């Protein structure tokens, strides 16, 4: 290292990480929030410390997870370190905020997959089996409740149909993990920008959401996977079908973002009011099935026919 003197901020960031680490381990349910906060000290360590010192610190923090309650701390530490390194690396290289978001999503996804594998393989705890058991108990209790209060009777076939629909969630685990990773990475990146804007001379901001633009490749991926899923019919027991469904849902989610960005763009250019975006978000929140459907169609039209450019002209 060029300078043997370590900045006091470096120890501050380590202390913040250790505090979040202890809170996560010893206070139940706090991980819902700390999972988004723990990567931030790692990002700050990467931005403000020497490279060798940073990697030594990461190794020490990771091995610390083997000492204190490893069943919980190992997957959480791995998730925090890998996502923090991915976001920190992108910020350090001065990459575009959306590129940083993509790398952060990849880091969180890799961390979540690693945590999932750790739980399944090392701890010998099957999340899928637990979900099925909980689902069966819930359906049985619901059926008993209906019979007790004399409500409309549902046949065994009806409950079996509900059961199959609930089991369909297991097929979408990869898609769910990606969406969760996107949300976590976005929040972590935004909070990191807020911290850096208070302490650094440079300003870190996201570009206006109205200018969000997907590559047209996403549109082709959506249509191809949609056609393949329709051609597959009821053949939903194959790995290929699961992959198609997950990719199709992910592409559809991105198109929803594209459609929502068009609403923001149209409101900014033509309406000059924030009422339309606010109403659109409320519709998506309170009427998701209808809202997502129409906003996705709007995203498809915008991406396919360059509506934003046409409005500008």
PDB file of C-alpha atoms in Angstrom, residues 38-313:
ATOM      1  CA  UNK A  38     -25.551  -4.170   4.730  1.00  0.00           C
ATOM      2  CA  UNK A  39     -24.038  -3.813   1.218  1.00  0.00           C
ATOM      3  CA  UNK A  40     -23.738  -0.012   1.633  1.00  0.00           C
ATOM      4  CA  UNK A  41     -20.718  -0.090   4.015  1.00  0.00           C
ATOM      5  CA  UNK A  42     -19.081  -2.603   1.673  1.00  0.00           C
ATOM      6  CA  UNK A  43     -19.588  -0.207  -1.245  1.00  0.00           C
ATOM      7  CA  UNK A  44     -18.123   2.680   0.764  1.00  0.00           C
ATOM      8  CA  UNK A  45     -15.149   0.556   1.827  1.00  0.00           C
ATOM      9  CA  UNK A  46     -14.489  -0.275  -1.810  1.00  0.00           C
ATOM     10  CA  UNK A  47     -14.675   3.366  -2.880  1.00  0.00           C
ATOM     11  CA  UNK A  48     -12.518   4.795  -0.080  1.00  0.00           C
ATOM     12  CA  UNK A  49      -9.979   2.077   0.700  1.00  0.00           C
ATOM     13  CA  UNK A  50      -6.902   0.626  -0.954  1.00  0.00           C
ATOM     14  CA  UNK A  51      -7.612  -2.430  -3.062  1.00  0.00           C
ATOM     15  CA  UNK A  52      -5.458  -4.817  -1.025  1.00  0.00           C
ATOM     16  CA  UNK A  53      -6.844  -3.505   2.257  1.00  0.00           C
ATOM     17  CA  UNK A  54     -10.395  -3.851   0.941  1.00  0.00           C
ATOM     18  CA  UNK A  55      -9.994  -7.489  -0.077  1.00  0.00           C
ATOM     19  CA  UNK A  56      -8.329  -8.320   3.231  1.00  0.00           C
ATOM     20  CA  UNK A  57     -11.265  -6.698   5.041  1.00  0.00           C
ATOM     21  CA  UNK A  58     -13.776  -8.659   2.943  1.00  0.00           C
ATOM     22  CA  UNK A  59     -12.006 -11.931   3.751  1.00  0.00           C
ATOM     23  CA  UNK A  60     -12.015 -11.134   7.475  1.00  0.00           C
ATOM     24  CA  UNK A  61     -15.712 -10.219   7.424  1.00  0.00           C
ATOM     25  CA  UNK A  62     -16.580 -13.389   5.526  1.00  0.00           C
ATOM     26  CA  UNK A  63     -14.648 -15.663   7.905  1.00  0.00           C
ATOM     27  CA  UNK A  64     -16.322 -13.862  10.795  1.00  0.00           C
ATOM     28  CA  UNK A  65     -19.610 -15.331   9.583  1.00  0.00           C
ATOM     29  CA  UNK A  66     -18.262 -18.840  10.312  1.00  0.00           C
ATOM     30  CA  UNK A  67     -17.835 -17.946  13.990  1.00  0.00           C
ATOM     31  CA  UNK A  68     -21.093 -16.208  14.954  1.00  0.00           C
ATOM     32  CA  UNK A  69     -24.235 -18.257  14.252  1.00  0.00           C
ATOM     33  CA  UNK A  70     -23.038 -19.543  10.835  1.00  0.00           C
ATOM     34  CA  UNK A  71     -26.398 -21.062   9.865  1.00  0.00           C
ATOM     35  CA  UNK A  72     -27.778 -17.537   9.458  1.00  0.00           C
ATOM     36  CA  UNK A  73     -24.728 -15.327   9.067  1.00  0.00           C
ATOM     37  CA  UNK A  74     -23.009 -17.173   6.188  1.00  0.00           C
ATOM     38  CA  UNK A  75     -25.774 -16.665   3.560  1.00  0.00           C
ATOM     39  CA  UNK A  76     -26.472 -13.092   4.748  1.00  0.00           C
ATOM     40  CA  UNK A  77     -22.787 -12.153   4.716  1.00  0.00           C
ATOM     41  CA  UNK A  78     -22.284 -13.692   1.292  1.00  0.00           C
ATOM     42  CA  UNK A  79     -25.295 -11.777  -0.039  1.00  0.00           C
ATOM     43  CA  UNK A  80     -24.094  -8.466   1.416  1.00  0.00           C
ATOM     44  CA  UNK A  81     -20.513  -8.876   0.211  1.00  0.00           C
ATOM     45  CA  UNK A  82     -21.239  -9.964  -3.353  1.00  0.00           C
ATOM     46  CA  UNK A  83     -23.938  -7.345  -3.959  1.00  0.00           C
ATOM     47  CA  UNK A  84     -21.841  -4.606  -2.350  1.00  0.00           C
ATOM     48  CA  UNK A  85     -18.800  -5.504  -4.451  1.00  0.00           C
ATOM     49  CA  UNK A  86     -20.823  -5.522  -7.685  1.00  0.00           C
ATOM     50  CA  UNK A  87     -22.430  -2.121  -7.030  1.00  0.00           C
ATOM     51  CA  UNK A  88     -19.214  -0.643  -5.654  1.00  0.00           C
ATOM     52  CA  UNK A  89     -17.199  -1.815  -8.655  1.00  0.00           C
ATOM     53  CA  UNK A  90     -19.662  -0.216 -11.073  1.00  0.00           C
ATOM     54  CA  UNK A  91     -19.700   3.097  -9.174  1.00  0.00           C
ATOM     55  CA  UNK A  92     -15.911   3.036  -8.972  1.00  0.00           C
ATOM     56  CA  UNK A  93     -15.705   2.621 -12.754  1.00  0.00           C
ATOM     57  CA  UNK A  94     -18.161   5.548 -13.179  1.00  0.00           C
ATOM     58  CA  UNK A  95     -20.603   3.429 -15.139  1.00  0.00           C
ATOM     59  CA  UNK A  96     -24.128   4.511 -16.037  1.00  0.00           C
ATOM     60  CA  UNK A  97     -26.630   4.243 -13.139  1.00  0.00           C
ATOM     61  CA  UNK A  98     -28.710   1.691 -15.058  1.00  0.00           C
ATOM     62  CA  UNK A  99     -25.590  -0.380 -15.658  1.00  0.00           C
ATOM     63  CA  UNK A 100     -24.840  -0.147 -11.950  1.00  0.00           C
ATOM     64  CA  UNK A 101     -28.408  -1.281 -11.259  1.00  0.00           C
ATOM     65  CA  UNK A 102     -27.914  -4.242 -13.597  1.00  0.00           C
ATOM     66  CA  UNK A 103     -24.707  -5.273 -11.857  1.00  0.00           C
ATOM     67  CA  UNK A 104     -26.330  -4.797  -8.461  1.00  0.00           C
ATOM     68  CA  UNK A 105     -29.229  -6.990  -9.552  1.00  0.00           C
ATOM     69  CA  UNK A 106     -26.773  -9.660 -10.702  1.00  0.00           C
ATOM     70  CA  UNK A 107     -24.954  -9.430  -7.361  1.00  0.00           C
ATOM     71  CA  UNK A 108     -28.134  -9.772  -5.320  1.00  0.00           C
ATOM     72  CA  UNK A 109     -29.365 -12.587  -7.554  1.00  0.00           C
ATOM     73  CA  UNK A 110     -26.096 -14.478  -7.196  1.00  0.00           C
ATOM     74  CA  UNK A 111     -26.238 -13.922  -3.444  1.00  0.00           C
ATOM     75  CA  UNK A 112     -29.853 -15.096  -3.168  1.00  0.00           C
ATOM     76  CA  UNK A 113     -29.130 -18.194  -5.246  1.00  0.00           C
ATOM     77  CA  UNK A 114     -26.112 -18.907  -3.050  1.00  0.00           C
ATOM     78  CA  UNK A 115     -28.224 -18.483   0.083  1.00  0.00           C
ATOM     79  CA  UNK A 116     -30.904 -20.755  -1.390  1.00  0.00           C
ATOM     80  CA  UNK A 117     -28.288 -23.429  -2.204  1.00  0.00           C
ATOM     81  CA  UNK A 118     -26.789 -23.114   1.293  1.00  0.00           C
ATOM     82  CA  UNK A 119     -30.188 -23.666   2.914  1.00  0.00           C
ATOM     83  CA  UNK A 120     -31.071 -26.601   0.659  1.00  0.00           C
ATOM     84  CA  UNK A 121     -27.697 -28.389   0.604  1.00  0.00           C
ATOM     85  CA  UNK A 122     -25.863 -27.502   3.807  1.00  0.00           C
ATOM     86  CA  UNK A 123     -28.784 -27.036   6.200  1.00  0.00           C
ATOM     87  CA  UNK A 124     -30.801 -29.823   4.521  1.00  0.00           C
ATOM     88  CA  UNK A 125     -33.955 -27.700   4.629  1.00  0.00           C
ATOM     89  CA  UNK A 126     -36.237 -27.833   1.611  1.00  0.00           C
ATOM     90  CA  UNK A 127     -38.020 -24.545   1.004  1.00  0.00           C
ATOM     91  CA  UNK A 128     -40.222 -26.142  -1.666  1.00  0.00           C
ATOM     92  CA  UNK A 129     -41.338 -28.972   0.637  1.00  0.00           C
ATOM     93  CA  UNK A 130     -42.068 -26.506   3.436  1.00  0.00           C
ATOM     94  CA  UNK A 131     -44.141 -24.394   1.066  1.00  0.00           C
ATOM     95  CA  UNK A 132     -46.120 -27.443  -0.075  1.00  0.00           C
ATOM     96  CA  UNK A 133     -46.735 -28.542   3.519  1.00  0.00           C
ATOM     97  CA  UNK A 134     -47.866 -25.059   4.552  1.00  0.00           C
ATOM     98  CA  UNK A 135     -50.091 -24.823   1.493  1.00  0.00           C
ATOM     99  CA  UNK A 136     -51.762 -28.183   2.157  1.00  0.00           C
ATOM    100  CA  UNK A 137     -52.412 -27.244   5.785  1.00  0.00           C
ATOM    101  CA  UNK A 138     -53.882 -23.920   4.718  1.00  0.00           C
ATOM    102  CA  UNK A 139     -56.183 -25.539   2.155  1.00  0.00           C
ATOM    103  CA  UNK A 140     -57.329 -28.197   4.628  1.00  0.00           C
ATOM    104  CA  UNK A 141     -58.131 -25.571   7.264  1.00  0.00           C
ATOM    105  CA  UNK A 142     -59.981 -23.479   4.695  1.00  0.00           C
ATOM    106  CA  UNK A 143     -62.053 -26.467   3.620  1.00  0.00           C
ATOM    107  CA  UNK A 144     -62.878 -27.328   7.248  1.00  0.00           C
ATOM    108  CA  UNK A 145     -63.867 -23.719   7.893  1.00  0.00           C
ATOM    109  CA  UNK A 146     -66.196 -23.710   4.897  1.00  0.00           C
ATOM    110  CA  UNK A 147     -67.823 -26.918   6.106  1.00  0.00           C
ATOM    111  CA  UNK A 148     -68.188 -25.612   9.668  1.00  0.00           C
ATOM    112  CA  UNK A 149     -69.890 -22.307   8.820  1.00  0.00           C
ATOM    113  CA  UNK A 150     -71.988 -23.868   6.066  1.00  0.00           C
ATOM    114  CA  UNK A 151     -70.615 -21.756   3.241  1.00  0.00           C
ATOM    115  CA  UNK A 152     -70.782 -22.747  -0.423  1.00  0.00           C
ATOM    116  CA  UNK A 153     -69.258 -26.153  -0.728  1.00  0.00           C
ATOM    117  CA  UNK A 154     -66.220 -26.552  -2.953  1.00  0.00           C
ATOM    118  CA  UNK A 155     -65.617 -29.917  -4.520  1.00  0.00           C
ATOM    119  CA  UNK A 156     -62.366 -31.851  -4.248  1.00  0.00           C
ATOM    120  CA  UNK A 157     -61.672 -30.920  -7.877  1.00  0.00           C
ATOM    121  CA  UNK A 158     -61.992 -27.222  -7.027  1.00  0.00           C
ATOM    122  CA  UNK A 159     -59.484 -27.507  -4.189  1.00  0.00           C
ATOM    123  CA  UNK A 160     -57.180 -29.520  -6.410  1.00  0.00           C
ATOM    124  CA  UNK A 161     -57.308 -26.754  -9.025  1.00  0.00           C
ATOM    125  CA  UNK A 162     -56.470 -24.157  -6.366  1.00  0.00           C
ATOM    126  CA  UNK A 163     -53.628 -26.363  -5.181  1.00  0.00           C
ATOM    127  CA  UNK A 164     -52.156 -26.655  -8.676  1.00  0.00           C
ATOM    128  CA  UNK A 165     -52.343 -22.899  -9.132  1.00  0.00           C
ATOM    129  CA  UNK A 166     -50.552 -22.310  -5.833  1.00  0.00           C
ATOM    130  CA  UNK A 167     -47.909 -24.879  -6.774  1.00  0.00           C
ATOM    131  CA  UNK A 168     -47.300 -22.882  -9.932  1.00  0.00           C
ATOM    132  CA  UNK A 169     -45.494 -20.329  -7.765  1.00  0.00           C
ATOM    133  CA  UNK A 170     -42.638 -22.825  -7.344  1.00  0.00           C
ATOM    134  CA  UNK A 171     -42.082 -22.824 -11.108  1.00  0.00           C
ATOM    135  CA  UNK A 172     -41.600 -19.062 -10.999  1.00  0.00           C
ATOM    136  CA  UNK A 173     -38.971 -19.015  -8.247  1.00  0.00           C
ATOM    137  CA  UNK A 174     -36.214 -17.842 -10.657  1.00  0.00           C
ATOM    138  CA  UNK A 175     -38.419 -14.972 -11.873  1.00  0.00           C
ATOM    139  CA  UNK A 176     -39.348 -14.045  -8.289  1.00  0.00           C
ATOM    140  CA  UNK A 177     -35.671 -14.017  -7.273  1.00  0.00           C
ATOM    141  CA  UNK A 178     -34.796 -11.737 -10.195  1.00  0.00           C
ATOM    142  CA  UNK A 179     -37.576  -9.264  -9.354  1.00  0.00           C
ATOM    143  CA  UNK A 180     -36.581  -9.247  -5.669  1.00  0.00           C
ATOM    144  CA  UNK A 181     -32.956  -8.681  -6.706  1.00  0.00           C
ATOM    145  CA  UNK A 182     -33.980  -5.769  -8.939  1.00  0.00           C
ATOM    146  CA  UNK A 183     -35.895  -4.092  -6.100  1.00  0.00           C
ATOM    147  CA  UNK A 184     -33.157  -4.664  -3.505  1.00  0.00           C
ATOM    148  CA  UNK A 185     -30.416  -3.428  -5.849  1.00  0.00           C
ATOM    149  CA  UNK A 186     -32.410  -0.318  -6.736  1.00  0.00           C
ATOM    150  CA  UNK A 187     -33.011   0.610  -3.079  1.00  0.00           C
ATOM    151  CA  UNK A 188     -29.402  -0.091  -2.078  1.00  0.00           C
ATOM    152  CA  UNK A 189     -28.056   1.929  -4.994  1.00  0.00           C
ATOM    153  CA  UNK A 190     -30.398   4.840  -4.266  1.00  0.00           C
ATOM    154  CA  UNK A 191     -29.424   4.908  -0.566  1.00  0.00           C
ATOM    155  CA  UNK A 192     -25.744   4.730  -1.528  1.00  0.00           C
ATOM    156  CA  UNK A 193     -26.172   7.704  -3.864  1.00  0.00           C
ATOM    157  CA  UNK A 194     -27.825   9.635  -1.041  1.00  0.00           C
ATOM    158  CA  UNK A 195     -24.881   8.918   1.258  1.00  0.00           C
ATOM    159  CA  UNK A 196     -22.271   9.803  -1.368  1.00  0.00           C
ATOM    160  CA  UNK A 197     -24.051  13.027  -2.278  1.00  0.00           C
ATOM    161  CA  UNK A 198     -23.701  14.147   1.340  1.00  0.00           C
ATOM    162  CA  UNK A 199     -20.025  13.261   1.650  1.00  0.00           C
ATOM    163  CA  UNK A 200     -18.546  13.433  -1.864  1.00  0.00           C
ATOM    164  CA  UNK A 201     -18.066  16.371  -4.192  1.00  0.00           C
ATOM    165  CA  UNK A 202     -19.646  14.555  -7.129  1.00  0.00           C
ATOM    166  CA  UNK A 203     -23.379  14.143  -7.469  1.00  0.00           C
ATOM    167  CA  UNK A 204     -24.784  10.691  -8.082  1.00  0.00           C
ATOM    168  CA  UNK A 205     -28.298  10.652  -9.512  1.00  0.00           C
ATOM    169  CA  UNK A 206     -30.526   8.367 -11.506  1.00  0.00           C
ATOM    170  CA  UNK A 207     -31.553   9.631 -14.946  1.00  0.00           C
ATOM    171  CA  UNK A 208     -35.165  10.715 -15.253  1.00  0.00           C
ATOM    172  CA  UNK A 209     -37.407   7.645 -15.317  1.00  0.00           C
ATOM    173  CA  UNK A 210     -39.288   9.089 -18.286  1.00  0.00           C
ATOM    174  CA  UNK A 211     -36.159   8.484 -20.394  1.00  0.00           C
ATOM    175  CA  UNK A 212     -35.996   4.801 -19.465  1.00  0.00           C
ATOM    176  CA  UNK A 213     -35.549   2.840 -22.688  1.00  0.00           C
ATOM    177  CA  UNK A 214     -35.178  -0.904 -23.192  1.00  0.00           C
ATOM    178  CA  UNK A 215     -33.411  -2.459 -26.177  1.00  0.00           C
ATOM    179  CA  UNK A 216     -35.795  -3.835 -28.800  1.00  0.00           C
ATOM    180  CA  UNK A 217     -34.312  -7.261 -28.110  1.00  0.00           C
ATOM    181  CA  UNK A 218     -36.546  -7.446 -25.007  1.00  0.00           C
ATOM    182  CA  UNK A 219     -39.600  -7.162 -27.250  1.00  0.00           C
ATOM    183  CA  UNK A 220     -38.456 -10.073 -29.423  1.00  0.00           C
ATOM    184  CA  UNK A 221     -37.664 -12.163 -26.356  1.00  0.00           C
ATOM    185  CA  UNK A 222     -41.135 -11.507 -24.968  1.00  0.00           C
ATOM    186  CA  UNK A 223     -42.944 -12.467 -28.158  1.00  0.00           C
ATOM    187  CA  UNK A 224     -40.815 -15.568 -28.813  1.00  0.00           C
ATOM    188  CA  UNK A 225     -41.231 -16.889 -25.268  1.00  0.00           C
ATOM    189  CA  UNK A 226     -44.941 -16.057 -25.328  1.00  0.00           C
ATOM    190  CA  UNK A 227     -45.404 -18.042 -28.552  1.00  0.00           C
ATOM    191  CA  UNK A 228     -43.369 -20.958 -27.215  1.00  0.00           C
ATOM    192  CA  UNK A 229     -45.420 -21.042 -24.005  1.00  0.00           C
ATOM    193  CA  UNK A 230     -48.657 -21.087 -26.013  1.00  0.00           C
ATOM    194  CA  UNK A 231     -47.336 -23.862 -28.254  1.00  0.00           C
ATOM    195  CA  UNK A 232     -46.389 -25.868 -25.168  1.00  0.00           C
ATOM    196  CA  UNK A 233     -50.056 -26.160 -24.166  1.00  0.00           C
ATOM    197  CA  UNK A 234     -50.487 -27.957 -20.856  1.00  0.00           C
ATOM    198  CA  UNK A 235     -47.015 -29.442 -20.911  1.00  0.00           C
ATOM    199  CA  UNK A 236     -45.972 -27.607 -17.753  1.00  0.00           C
ATOM    200  CA  UNK A 237     -43.902 -30.379 -16.183  1.00  0.00           C
ATOM    201  CA  UNK A 238     -40.718 -29.837 -18.202  1.00  0.00           C
ATOM    202  CA  UNK A 239     -37.633 -27.792 -17.417  1.00  0.00           C
ATOM    203  CA  UNK A 240     -37.864 -26.102 -20.835  1.00  0.00           C
ATOM    204  CA  UNK A 241     -41.387 -24.873 -20.066  1.00  0.00           C
ATOM    205  CA  UNK A 242     -40.267 -23.514 -16.688  1.00  0.00           C
ATOM    206  CA  UNK A 243     -37.442 -21.585 -18.349  1.00  0.00           C
ATOM    207  CA  UNK A 244     -39.790 -20.163 -20.989  1.00  0.00           C
ATOM    208  CA  UNK A 245     -42.324 -19.056 -18.378  1.00  0.00           C
ATOM    209  CA  UNK A 246     -39.692 -17.369 -16.216  1.00  0.00           C
ATOM    210  CA  UNK A 247     -38.081 -15.542 -19.137  1.00  0.00           C
ATOM    211  CA  UNK A 248     -41.499 -14.503 -20.468  1.00  0.00           C
ATOM    212  CA  UNK A 249     -42.569 -13.109 -17.085  1.00  0.00           C
ATOM    213  CA  UNK A 250     -39.285 -11.237 -16.689  1.00  0.00           C
ATOM    214  CA  UNK A 251     -39.546  -9.694 -20.161  1.00  0.00           C
ATOM    215  CA  UNK A 252     -43.174  -8.781 -19.440  1.00  0.00           C
ATOM    216  CA  UNK A 253     -42.143  -7.051 -16.206  1.00  0.00           C
ATOM    217  CA  UNK A 254     -39.523  -5.000 -18.052  1.00  0.00           C
ATOM    218  CA  UNK A 255     -42.152  -4.008 -20.629  1.00  0.00           C
ATOM    219  CA  UNK A 256     -44.362  -2.789 -17.794  1.00  0.00           C
ATOM    220  CA  UNK A 257     -41.508  -0.504 -16.731  1.00  0.00           C
ATOM    221  CA  UNK A 258     -41.218   0.654 -20.342  1.00  0.00           C
ATOM    222  CA  UNK A 259     -44.935   1.429 -20.504  1.00  0.00           C
ATOM    223  CA  UNK A 260     -44.853   3.272 -17.195  1.00  0.00           C
ATOM    224  CA  UNK A 261     -41.884   5.350 -18.383  1.00  0.00           C
ATOM    225  CA  UNK A 262     -43.879   6.313 -21.486  1.00  0.00           C
ATOM    226  CA  UNK A 263     -46.706   7.587 -19.270  1.00  0.00           C
ATOM    227  CA  UNK A 264     -44.177   9.713 -17.377  1.00  0.00           C
ATOM    228  CA  UNK A 265     -42.677  10.940 -20.669  1.00  0.00           C
ATOM    229  CA  UNK A 266     -46.057  11.809 -22.188  1.00  0.00           C
ATOM    230  CA  UNK A 267     -47.079  13.631 -19.030  1.00  0.00           C
ATOM    231  CA  UNK A 268     -43.812  15.614 -19.039  1.00  0.00           C
ATOM    232  CA  UNK A 269     -43.936  16.576 -22.738  1.00  0.00           C
ATOM    233  CA  UNK A 270     -47.654  17.025 -23.404  1.00  0.00           C
ATOM    234  CA  UNK A 271     -49.688  17.285 -20.214  1.00  0.00           C
ATOM    235  CA  UNK A 272     -47.171  19.176 -18.039  1.00  0.00           C
ATOM    236  CA  UNK A 273     -48.722  17.632 -14.933  1.00  0.00           C
ATOM    237  CA  UNK A 274     -47.900  14.886 -12.434  1.00  0.00           C
ATOM    238  CA  UNK A 275     -51.525  13.777 -12.094  1.00  0.00           C
ATOM    239  CA  UNK A 276     -51.357  11.156 -14.861  1.00  0.00           C
ATOM    240  CA  UNK A 277     -48.268   9.331 -13.481  1.00  0.00           C
ATOM    241  CA  UNK A 278     -49.744   9.352  -9.970  1.00  0.00           C
ATOM    242  CA  UNK A 279     -53.062   7.941 -11.175  1.00  0.00           C
ATOM    243  CA  UNK A 280     -51.204   5.287 -13.207  1.00  0.00           C
ATOM    244  CA  UNK A 281     -49.221   4.139 -10.178  1.00  0.00           C
ATOM    245  CA  UNK A 282     -52.387   3.994  -8.057  1.00  0.00           C
ATOM    246  CA  UNK A 283     -54.096   1.851 -10.704  1.00  0.00           C
ATOM    247  CA  UNK A 284     -51.105  -0.523 -10.761  1.00  0.00           C
ATOM    248  CA  UNK A 285     -51.177  -0.795  -6.961  1.00  0.00           C
ATOM    249  CA  UNK A 286     -54.930  -1.217  -6.406  1.00  0.00           C
ATOM    250  CA  UNK A 287     -55.905  -2.896  -9.709  1.00  0.00           C
ATOM    251  CA  UNK A 288     -52.742  -4.805 -10.637  1.00  0.00           C
ATOM    252  CA  UNK A 289     -54.262  -7.362 -13.009  1.00  0.00           C
ATOM    253  CA  UNK A 290     -55.921  -4.727 -15.202  1.00  0.00           C
ATOM    254  CA  UNK A 291     -53.180  -2.130 -14.747  1.00  0.00           C
ATOM    255  CA  UNK A 292     -50.253  -4.409 -15.561  1.00  0.00           C
ATOM    256  CA  UNK A 293     -52.038  -5.693 -18.659  1.00  0.00           C
ATOM    257  CA  UNK A 294     -52.657  -2.270 -20.201  1.00  0.00           C
ATOM    258  CA  UNK A 295     -49.322  -0.765 -19.165  1.00  0.00           C
ATOM    259  CA  UNK A 296     -47.503  -3.756 -20.665  1.00  0.00           C
ATOM    260  CA  UNK A 297     -49.353  -3.258 -23.949  1.00  0.00           C
ATOM    261  CA  UNK A 298     -48.368   0.400 -23.837  1.00  0.00           C
ATOM    262  CA  UNK A 299     -44.753  -0.621 -23.268  1.00  0.00           C
ATOM    263  CA  UNK A 300     -44.892  -2.969 -26.266  1.00  0.00           C
ATOM    264  CA  UNK A 301     -46.280  -0.217 -28.506  1.00  0.00           C
ATOM    265  CA  UNK A 302     -43.748   2.322 -27.233  1.00  0.00           C
ATOM    266  CA  UNK A 303     -40.807  -0.012 -27.753  1.00  0.00           C
ATOM    267  CA  UNK A 304     -42.028  -1.294 -31.108  1.00  0.00           C
ATOM    268  CA  UNK A 305     -43.070   2.026 -32.689  1.00  0.00           C
ATOM    269  CA  UNK A 306     -40.809   4.520 -30.854  1.00  0.00           C
ATOM    270  CA  UNK A 307     -43.733   6.488 -29.436  1.00  0.00           C
ATOM    271  CA  UNK A 308     -41.478   8.756 -27.392  1.00  0.00           C
ATOM    272  CA  UNK A 309     -39.645   9.927 -30.492  1.00  0.00           C
ATOM    273  CA  UNK A 310     -42.888  10.451 -32.366  1.00  0.00           C
ATOM    274  CA  UNK A 311     -44.305  12.549 -29.514  1.00  0.00           C
ATOM    275  CA  UNK A 312     -41.150  14.669 -29.434  1.00  0.00           C
ATOM    276  CA  UNK A 313     -41.382  15.319 -33.164  1.00  0.00           C
TER     277      UNK A 313
END
